[in-house]
Amino acid sequence: MSEINHRWLKDNHGDRYFPVTHSDAVLGIHTTDWQPLELINGAKNAEGYTKSQYKYDEFFGIKQLTLIIWAQNITEDKAFAKLPEDYVRESGHVFNAVGTIRQYPNKFVIYPNGEIEFAKHYENSWNSSKYAGLETTWQL
């Protein structure tokens, strides 16, 4: 190598390269920035929590989606958010939702068309001022 540029490493031809430990040096990695989750039907982000969002990543052909939901003003069995259909399996998804303490776990149901619904446990009381949350990752 010619000289070491402390800002960027360069090869003998003056082209920039990344050390092996840098993620840009590894082929097969594709990530996106966090995208806001589309909240619908009056739902809103829960105050004081991370905003509802998702992120797509691909590592060596393995595709995955990370989803964060912290929402309130949601009603049972009514869609409150929508993901792009490309990020949902044909069978859909069901996840436990975190919420008010001392309750049975509620659920988030993600349908193949990308719509996300809230389903409360039959023994829980629920009103739209309460919040529900989920942070998960799944392979596509």
CSV table of N, CA and C in Angstrom, one decimal:
chain,number,residue,atom,x,y,z
A,1,MET,N,0.8,-1.2,0.0
A,1,MET,CA,0.0,0.0,0.0
A,1,MET,C,0.9,1.2,0.0
A,2,SER,N,0.4,2.3,-0.6
A,2,SER,CA,1.1,3.5,-0.6
A,2,SER,C,1.1,4.1,0.8
A,3,GLU,N,0.4,5.2,0.9
A,3,GLU,CA,0.3,5.9,2.3
A,3,GLU,C,-1.0,5.6,2.9
A,4,ILE,N,-1.0,5.7,4.2
A,4,ILE,CA,-2.3,5.4,5.0
A,4,ILE,C,-3.0,6.7,5.2
A,5,ASN,N,-4.2,6.8,4.7
A,5,ASN,CA,-5.0,8.0,4.9
A,5,ASN,C,-5.8,7.7,6.1
A,6,HIS,N,-5.7,8.5,7.1
A,6,HIS,CA,-6.4,8.2,8.4
A,6,HIS,C,-7.9,8.3,8.3
A,7,ARG,N,-8.4,9.0,7.3
A,7,ARG,CA,-9.8,9.1,7.1
A,7,ARG,C,-10.4,8.0,6.3
A,8,TRP,N,-9.7,7.6,5.3
A,8,TRP,CA,-10.1,6.4,4.5
A,8,TRP,C,-8.9,5.6,4.1
A,9,LEU,N,-9.0,4.3,4.2
A,9,LEU,CA,-7.9,3.5,3.7
A,9,LEU,C,-8.0,3.4,2.2
A,10,LYS,N,-6.8,3.4,1.5
A,10,LYS,CA,-6.8,3.4,0.1
A,10,LYS,C,-5.8,2.3,-0.3
A,11,ASP,N,-6.1,1.7,-1.5
A,11,ASP,CA,-5.2,0.7,-2.0
A,11,ASP,C,-4.1,1.3,-2.9
A,12,ASN,N,-3.3,0.5,-3.6
A,12,ASN,CA,-2.2,1.0,-4.4
A,12,ASN,C,-2.7,1.9,-5.5
A,13,HIS,N,-3.9,1.7,-5.9
A,13,HIS,CA,-4.5,2.5,-7.0
A,13,HIS,C,-5.2,3.8,-6.6
A,14,GLY,N,-5.2,4.0,-5.3
A,14,GLY,CA,-5.9,5.2,-4.7
A,14,GLY,C,-7.3,5.0,-4.5
A,15,ASP,N,-7.9,3.8,-4.7
A,15,ASP,CA,-9.3,3.5,-4.4
A,15,ASP,C,-9.5,3.2,-2.9
A,16,ARG,N,-10.6,3.7,-2.5
A,16,ARG,CA,-11.0,3.6,-1.0
A,16,ARG,C,-11.4,2.1,-0.8
A,17,TYR,N,-11.1,1.6,0.3
A,17,TYR,CA,-11.6,0.3,0.7
A,17,TYR,C,-11.9,0.2,2.2
A,18,PHE,N,-12.6,-0.7,2.6
A,18,PHE,CA,-13.0,-0.8,4.0
A,18,PHE,C,-12.3,-2.0,4.7
A,19,PRO,N,-11.9,-1.9,5.9
A,19,PRO,CA,-11.3,-3.0,6.6
A,19,PRO,C,-12.3,-4.1,6.7
A,20,VAL,N,-11.8,-5.3,6.9
A,20,VAL,CA,-12.7,-6.5,6.9
A,20,VAL,C,-13.7,-6.4,8.1
A,21,THR,N,-13.4,-5.6,9.1
A,21,THR,CA,-14.3,-5.5,10.2
A,21,THR,C,-15.5,-4.5,10.0
A,22,HIS,N,-15.4,-3.8,8.9
A,22,HIS,CA,-16.5,-2.8,8.6
A,22,HIS,C,-17.6,-3.5,7.8
A,23,SER,N,-18.9,-3.2,8.2
A,23,SER,CA,-20.0,-3.9,7.6
A,23,SER,C,-20.1,-3.6,6.1
A,24,ASP,N,-19.6,-2.5,5.6
A,24,ASP,CA,-19.6,-2.3,4.1
A,24,ASP,C,-18.7,-3.2,3.4
A,25,ALA,N,-17.7,-3.8,4.1
A,25,ALA,CA,-16.8,-4.7,3.4
A,25,ALA,C,-17.4,-6.1,3.2
A,26,VAL,N,-18.5,-6.4,3.8
A,26,VAL,CA,-19.1,-7.7,3.7
A,26,VAL,C,-20.2,-7.7,2.7
A,27,LEU,N,-20.1,-8.5,1.7
A,27,LEU,CA,-21.1,-8.6,0.7
A,27,LEU,C,-22.3,-9.4,1.2
A,28,GLY,N,-23.5,-9.0,0.8
A,28,GLY,CA,-24.7,-9.8,1.2
A,28,GLY,C,-25.4,-9.1,2.3
A,29,ILE,N,-25.0,-7.9,2.7
A,29,ILE,CA,-25.8,-7.3,3.8
A,29,ILE,C,-26.5,-6.1,3.2
A,30,HIS,N,-27.8,-6.0,3.4
A,30,HIS,CA,-28.6,-4.9,3.0
A,30,HIS,C,-29.5,-4.5,4.1
A,31,THR,N,-29.5,-3.2,4.5
A,31,THR,CA,-30.4,-2.8,5.6
A,31,THR,C,-31.1,-1.5,5.1
A,32,THR,N,-32.2,-1.2,5.7
A,32,THR,CA,-32.9,0.1,5.4
A,32,THR,C,-32.9,0.9,6.7
A,33,ASP,N,-33.3,2.1,6.6
A,33,ASP,CA,-33.5,3.0,7.7
A,33,ASP,C,-34.8,2.6,8.3
A,34,TRP,N,-35.0,3.0,9.6
A,34,TRP,CA,-36.3,2.8,10.2
A,34,TRP,C,-37.4,3.6,9.5
A,35,GLN,N,-38.5,2.9,9.2
A,35,GLN,CA,-39.6,3.6,8.5
A,35,GLN,C,-40.8,3.7,9.5
A,36,PRO,N,-41.5,4.8,9.5
A,36,PRO,CA,-42.6,5.0,10.4
A,36,PRO,C,-43.8,4.0,10.0
A,37,LEU,N,-44.3,3.4,11.0
A,37,LEU,CA,-45.5,2.4,10.8
A,37,LEU,C,-46.7,3.3,10.5
A,38,GLU,N,-47.5,3.0,9.5
A,38,GLU,CA,-48.7,3.7,9.2
A,38,GLU,C,-49.8,3.4,10.2
A,39,LEU,N,-50.1,4.3,11.0
A,39,LEU,CA,-51.2,4.2,12.0
A,39,LEU,C,-52.5,4.7,11.3
A,40,ILE,N,-53.6,3.9,11.5
A,40,ILE,CA,-54.9,4.2,10.8
A,40,ILE,C,-56.0,4.2,11.8
A,41,ASN,N,-57.2,4.6,11.4
A,41,ASN,CA,-58.4,4.6,12.2
A,41,ASN,C,-58.3,5.2,13.6
A,42,GLY,N,-57.5,6.4,13.6
A,42,GLY,CA,-57.4,7.1,14.8
A,42,GLY,C,-56.4,6.7,15.8
A,43,ALA,N,-55.7,5.6,15.5
A,43,ALA,CA,-54.6,5.2,16.4
A,43,ALA,C,-53.5,6.2,16.4
A,44,LYS,N,-52.7,6.2,17.5
A,44,LYS,CA,-51.6,7.1,17.6
A,44,LYS,C,-50.5,6.5,18.4
A,45,ASN,N,-49.3,7.0,18.3
A,45,ASN,CA,-48.2,6.5,19.0
A,45,ASN,C,-48.4,6.8,20.5
A,46,ALA,N,-48.0,5.8,21.3
A,46,ALA,CA,-48.2,5.9,22.8
A,46,ALA,C,-47.2,7.0,23.3
A,47,GLU,N,-47.7,7.9,24.1
A,47,GLU,CA,-46.9,8.9,24.7
A,47,GLU,C,-45.8,8.4,25.6
A,48,GLY,N,-44.6,8.8,25.4
A,48,GLY,CA,-43.5,8.4,26.3
A,48,GLY,C,-42.8,7.1,25.8
A,49,TYR,N,-43.2,6.6,24.7
A,49,TYR,CA,-42.6,5.3,24.2
A,49,TYR,C,-42.0,5.6,22.8
A,50,THR,N,-41.2,4.6,22.3
A,50,THR,CA,-40.6,4.7,21.0
A,50,THR,C,-41.7,4.7,20.0
A,51,LYS,N,-41.6,5.5,18.9
A,51,LYS,CA,-42.6,5.6,17.9
A,51,LYS,C,-42.7,4.3,17.2
A,52,SER,N,-43.9,4.0,16.7
A,52,SER,CA,-44.1,2.7,16.0
A,52,SER,C,-43.4,2.8,14.6
A,53,GLN,N,-42.6,1.8,14.4
A,53,GLN,CA,-41.8,1.8,13.2
A,53,GLN,C,-41.3,0.4,12.8
A,54,TYR,N,-40.7,0.2,11.6
A,54,TYR,CA,-40.2,-1.1,11.2
A,54,TYR,C,-39.0,-0.9,10.4
A,55,LYS,N,-38.2,-2.0,10.2
A,55,LYS,CA,-36.9,-1.9,9.5
A,55,LYS,C,-36.7,-3.3,8.8
A,56,TYR,N,-36.3,-3.2,7.6
A,56,TYR,CA,-36.0,-4.4,6.8
A,56,TYR,C,-34.5,-4.6,6.7
A,57,ASP,N,-34.1,-5.9,6.9
A,57,ASP,CA,-32.7,-6.2,6.8
A,57,ASP,C,-32.5,-7.5,6.0
A,58,GLU,N,-31.4,-7.6,5.3
A,58,GLU,CA,-31.1,-8.9,4.6
A,58,GLU,C,-29.6,-9.2,4.9
A,59,PHE,N,-29.4,-10.4,5.4
A,59,PHE,CA,-28.0,-10.8,5.8
A,59,PHE,C,-27.8,-12.1,5.0
A,60,PHE,N,-26.9,-12.1,4.0
A,60,PHE,CA,-26.5,-13.3,3.3
A,60,PHE,C,-27.7,-14.1,2.8
A,61,GLY,N,-28.7,-13.4,2.3
A,61,GLY,CA,-29.9,-14.1,1.7
A,61,GLY,C,-31.0,-14.3,2.7
A,62,ILE,N,-30.8,-14.1,4.0
A,62,ILE,CA,-31.8,-14.2,5.0
A,62,ILE,C,-32.5,-12.9,5.2
A,63,LYS,N,-33.8,-12.8,4.9
A,63,LYS,CA,-34.5,-11.5,5.0
A,63,LYS,C,-35.3,-11.5,6.3
A,64,GLN,N,-35.2,-10.3,7.0
A,64,GLN,CA,-36.0,-10.2,8.2
A,64,GLN,C,-36.6,-8.8,8.4
A,65,LEU,N,-37.6,-8.7,9.2
A,65,LEU,CA,-38.3,-7.5,9.5
A,65,LEU,C,-38.3,-7.3,11.0
A,66,THR,N,-37.9,-6.1,11.4
A,66,THR,CA,-38.0,-5.8,12.9
A,66,THR,C,-39.1,-4.8,13.0
A,67,LEU,N,-40.0,-5.0,13.9
A,67,LEU,CA,-41.2,-4.2,14.1
A,67,LEU,C,-41.3,-3.7,15.5
A,68,ILE,N,-41.5,-2.4,15.7
A,68,ILE,CA,-41.8,-1.9,17.0
A,68,ILE,C,-43.1,-1.2,17.0
A,69,ILE,N,-44.0,-1.5,17.9
A,69,ILE,CA,-45.3,-0.9,18.0
A,69,ILE,C,-45.5,-0.5,19.5
A,70,TRP,N,-45.8,0.8,19.7
A,70,TRP,CA,-46.3,1.3,20.9
A,70,TRP,C,-47.4,2.2,20.6
A,71,ALA,N,-48.7,1.8,20.7
A,71,ALA,CA,-49.8,2.5,20.2
A,71,ALA,C,-50.9,2.6,21.3
A,72,GLN,N,-51.7,3.7,21.2
A,72,GLN,CA,-52.9,3.8,22.0
A,72,GLN,C,-54.0,4.4,21.1
A,73,ASN,N,-55.2,4.5,21.7
A,73,ASN,CA,-56.4,4.9,21.0
A,73,ASN,C,-56.7,3.8,19.9
A,74,ILE,N,-56.5,2.6,20.3
A,74,ILE,CA,-56.8,1.4,19.5
A,74,ILE,C,-58.0,0.7,20.0
A,75,THR,N,-58.7,0.1,19.1
A,75,THR,CA,-60.0,-0.6,19.5
A,75,THR,C,-59.8,-2.0,19.1
A,76,GLU,N,-60.4,-2.9,19.9
A,76,GLU,CA,-60.3,-4.3,19.7
A,76,GLU,C,-60.9,-4.7,18.3
A,77,ASP,N,-60.3,-5.6,17.7
A,77,ASP,CA,-60.7,-6.2,16.4
A,77,ASP,C,-61.0,-5.2,15.3
A,78,LYS,N,-60.2,-4.1,15.3
A,78,LYS,CA,-60.3,-3.1,14.2
A,78,LYS,C,-58.8,-2.8,13.9
A,79,ALA,N,-58.6,-2.8,12.6
A,79,ALA,CA,-57.2,-2.5,12.1
A,79,ALA,C,-56.8,-1.1,12.6
A,80,PHE,N,-55.6,-1.0,13.2
A,80,PHE,CA,-55.0,0.3,13.7
A,80,PHE,C,-53.7,0.6,13.0
A,81,ALA,N,-53.2,-0.3,12.2
A,81,ALA,CA,-51.9,0.0,11.5
A,81,ALA,C,-51.8,-0.9,10.3
A,82,LYS,N,-50.9,-0.5,9.4
A,82,LYS,CA,-50.7,-1.2,8.2
A,82,LYS,C,-49.2,-1.3,7.8
A,83,LEU,N,-48.8,-2.5,7.5
A,83,LEU,CA,-47.4,-2.8,7.0
A,83,LEU,C,-47.5,-3.0,5.5
A,84,PRO,N,-46.5,-2.8,4.7
A,84,PRO,CA,-46.5,-3.2,3.3
A,84,PRO,C,-46.6,-4.7,3.3
A,85,GLU,N,-47.4,-5.2,2.3
A,85,GLU,CA,-47.7,-6.6,2.2
A,85,GLU,C,-46.5,-7.5,2.0
A,86,ASP,N,-45.4,-6.9,1.4
A,86,ASP,CA,-44.2,-7.6,1.1
A,86,ASP,C,-43.5,-8.1,2.4
A,87,TYR,N,-43.8,-7.5,3.5
A,87,TYR,CA,-43.2,-7.9,4.7
A,87,TYR,C,-44.0,-8.8,5.6
A,88,VAL,N,-45.0,-9.4,5.1
A,88,VAL,CA,-45.9,-10.3,5.9
A,88,VAL,C,-46.0,-11.6,5.2
A,89,ARG,N,-45.8,-12.7,6.0
A,89,ARG,CA,-46.0,-14.0,5.4
A,89,ARG,C,-47.4,-14.3,5.0
A,90,GLU,N,-47.6,-15.2,4.1
A,90,GLU,CA,-49.0,-15.6,3.6
A,90,GLU,C,-49.9,-16.0,4.8
A,91,SER,N,-49.3,-16.6,5.8
A,91,SER,CA,-50.1,-17.1,6.9
A,91,SER,C,-50.4,-16.0,8.0
A,92,GLY,N,-49.7,-14.8,7.8
A,92,GLY,CA,-49.9,-13.8,8.8
A,92,GLY,C,-49.1,-14.1,10.0
A,93,HIS,N,-49.3,-13.3,11.1
A,93,HIS,CA,-48.5,-13.4,12.4
A,93,HIS,C,-49.4,-13.1,13.5
A,94,VAL,N,-49.1,-13.7,14.7
A,94,VAL,CA,-49.8,-13.4,15.9
A,94,VAL,C,-48.7,-13.2,17.0
A,95,PHE,N,-48.7,-12.1,17.7
A,95,PHE,CA,-47.8,-11.8,18.7
A,95,PHE,C,-48.4,-11.4,20.0
A,96,ASN,N,-47.8,-11.7,21.2
A,96,ASN,CA,-48.3,-11.2,22.4
A,96,ASN,C,-48.0,-9.7,22.5
A,97,ALA,N,-48.9,-9.0,23.0
A,97,ALA,CA,-48.7,-7.5,23.2
A,97,ALA,C,-48.4,-7.2,24.7
A,98,VAL,N,-47.6,-6.3,24.9
A,98,VAL,CA,-47.3,-5.8,26.3
A,98,VAL,C,-48.2,-4.6,26.5
A,99,GLY,N,-48.6,-4.5,27.8
A,99,GLY,CA,-49.5,-3.4,28.1
A,99,GLY,C,-49.6,-3.1,29.6
A,100,THR,N,-50.7,-2.8,30.0
A,100,THR,CA,-50.9,-2.5,31.4
A,100,THR,C,-50.6,-3.7,32.3
A,101,ILE,N,-49.9,-3.5,33.4
A,101,ILE,CA,-49.6,-4.6,34.2
A,101,ILE,C,-50.8,-5.2,34.8
A,102,ARG,N,-50.6,-6.4,35.3
A,102,ARG,CA,-51.7,-7.2,36.0
A,102,ARG,C,-52.8,-7.5,35.1
A,103,GLN,N,-52.5,-7.8,33.8
A,103,GLN,CA,-53.5,-8.3,32.9
A,103,GLN,C,-52.9,-9.5,32.2
A,104,TYR,N,-53.8,-10.3,31.6
A,104,TYR,CA,-53.4,-11.4,30.8
A,104,TYR,C,-52.9,-10.8,29.5
A,105,PRO,N,-52.0,-11.5,28.8
A,105,PRO,CA,-51.5,-11.0,27.5
A,105,PRO,C,-52.5,-10.8,26.5
A,106,ASN,N,-52.5,-9.6,25.9
A,106,ASN,CA,-53.3,-9.3,24.7
A,106,ASN,C,-52.5,-9.7,23.5
A,107,LYS,N,-53.1,-9.6,22.3
A,107,LYS,CA,-52.4,-10.0,21.1
A,107,LYS,C,-52.5,-8.9,20.0
A,108,PHE,N,-51.4,-9.0,19.2
A,108,PHE,CA,-51.5,-8.2,17.9
A,108,PHE,C,-51.6,-9.3,16.8
A,109,VAL,N,-52.5,-9.1,15.9
A,109,VAL,CA,-52.7,-10.0,14.8
A,109,VAL,C,-52.3,-9.2,13.5
A,110,ILE,N,-51.4,-9.8,12.7
A,110,ILE,CA,-51.0,-9.2,11.5
A,110,ILE,C,-51.4,-10.1,10.4
A,111,TYR,N,-52.3,-9.5,9.5
A,111,TYR,CA,-52.9,-10.3,8.4
A,111,TYR,C,-52.1,-10.2,7.2
A,112,PRO,N,-52.2,-11.2,6.3
A,112,PRO,CA,-51.4,-11.2,5.0
A,112,PRO,C,-51.5,-9.9,4.2
A,113,ASN,N,-52.6,-9.1,4.3
A,113,ASN,CA,-52.7,-7.9,3.6
A,113,ASN,C,-51.9,-6.7,4.3
A,114,GLY,N,-51.3,-7.0,5.4
A,114,GLY,CA,-50.5,-6.0,6.2
A,114,GLY,C,-51.2,-5.3,7.3
A,115,GLU,N,-52.5,-5.5,7.4
A,115,GLU,CA,-53.3,-4.8,8.4
A,115,GLU,C,-53.0,-5.5,9.8
A,116,ILE,N,-52.9,-4.6,10.8
A,116,ILE,CA,-52.6,-5.1,12.1
A,116,ILE,C,-53.7,-4.7,13.0
A,117,GLU,N,-54.2,-5.7,13.8
A,117,GLU,CA,-55.4,-5.6,14.7
A,117,GLU,C,-54.9,-5.9,16.1
A,118,PHE,N,-55.6,-5.3,17.0
A,118,PHE,CA,-55.4,-5.6,18.5
A,118,PHE,C,-56.6,-6.5,18.9
A,119,ALA,N,-56.2,-7.6,19.7
A,119,ALA,CA,-57.2,-8.5,20.2
A,119,ALA,C,-56.9,-8.6,21.7
A,120,LYS,N,-57.9,-8.2,22.5
A,120,LYS,CA,-57.7,-8.2,24.0
A,120,LYS,C,-58.0,-9.6,24.5
A,121,HIS,N,-57.4,-10.0,25.6
A,121,HIS,CA,-57.7,-11.2,26.3
A,121,HIS,C,-59.1,-11.1,26.9
A,122,TYR,N,-59.9,-12.1,26.8
A,122,TYR,CA,-61.3,-12.0,27.2
A,122,TYR,C,-61.5,-11.6,28.6
A,123,GLU,N,-60.5,-11.8,29.5
A,123,GLU,CA,-60.7,-11.4,30.9
A,123,GLU,C,-60.2,-10.0,31.2
A,124,ASN,N,-59.6,-9.4,30.3
A,124,ASN,CA,-59.0,-8.0,30.5
A,124,ASN,C,-60.1,-7.0,30.2
A,125,SER,N,-60.0,-5.9,30.9
A,125,SER,CA,-60.8,-4.7,30.5
A,125,SER,C,-59.9,-3.8,29.6
A,126,TRP,N,-60.6,-3.1,28.7
A,126,TRP,CA,-59.8,-2.3,27.8
A,126,TRP,C,-60.5,-1.0,27.4
A,127,ASN,N,-59.8,0.1,27.3
A,127,ASN,CA,-60.4,1.3,26.7
A,127,ASN,C,-59.3,1.9,25.9
A,128,SER,N,-59.7,2.9,25.1
A,128,SER,CA,-58.7,3.4,24.1
A,128,SER,C,-57.6,4.3,24.7
A,129,SER,N,-57.7,4.6,25.9
A,129,SER,CA,-56.7,5.4,26.5
A,129,SER,C,-55.5,4.6,27.0
A,130,LYS,N,-55.7,3.2,27.1
A,130,LYS,CA,-54.6,2.3,27.4
A,130,LYS,C,-53.7,2.1,26.2
A,131,TYR,N,-52.5,1.6,26.4
A,131,TYR,CA,-51.5,1.4,25.4
A,131,TYR,C,-51.2,-0.1,25.3
A,132,ALA,N,-50.7,-0.4,24.1
A,132,ALA,CA,-50.2,-1.8,23.9
A,132,ALA,C,-48.9,-1.7,23.1
A,133,GLY,N,-48.0,-2.6,23.4
A,133,GLY,CA,-46.7,-2.5,22.7
A,133,GLY,C,-46.2,-3.9,22.2
A,134,LEU,N,-45.2,-3.8,21.3
A,134,LEU,CA,-44.6,-5.0,20.8
A,134,LEU,C,-43.3,-4.6,20.2
A,135,GLU,N,-42.2,-5.4,20.4
A,135,GLU,CA,-41.0,-5.2,19.7
A,135,GLU,C,-40.5,-6.6,19.3
A,136,THR,N,-40.4,-6.9,18.0
A,136,THR,CA,-40.1,-8.3,17.6
A,136,THR,C,-39.4,-8.2,16.2
A,137,THR,N,-38.9,-9.4,15.9
A,137,THR,CA,-38.2,-9.6,14.6
A,137,THR,C,-38.6,-10.9,14.0
A,138,TRP,N,-38.9,-11.0,12.7
A,138,TRP,CA,-39.2,-12.3,12.1
A,138,TRP,C,-38.5,-12.4,10.7
A,139,GLN,N,-38.3,-13.6,10.3
A,139,GLN,CA,-37.8,-13.9,9.0
A,139,GLN,C,-38.8,-13.9,8.0
A,140,LEU,N,-38.5,-13.4,6.8
A,140,LEU,CA,-39.5,-13.4,5.7
A,140,LEU,C,-39.3,-14.5,4.8
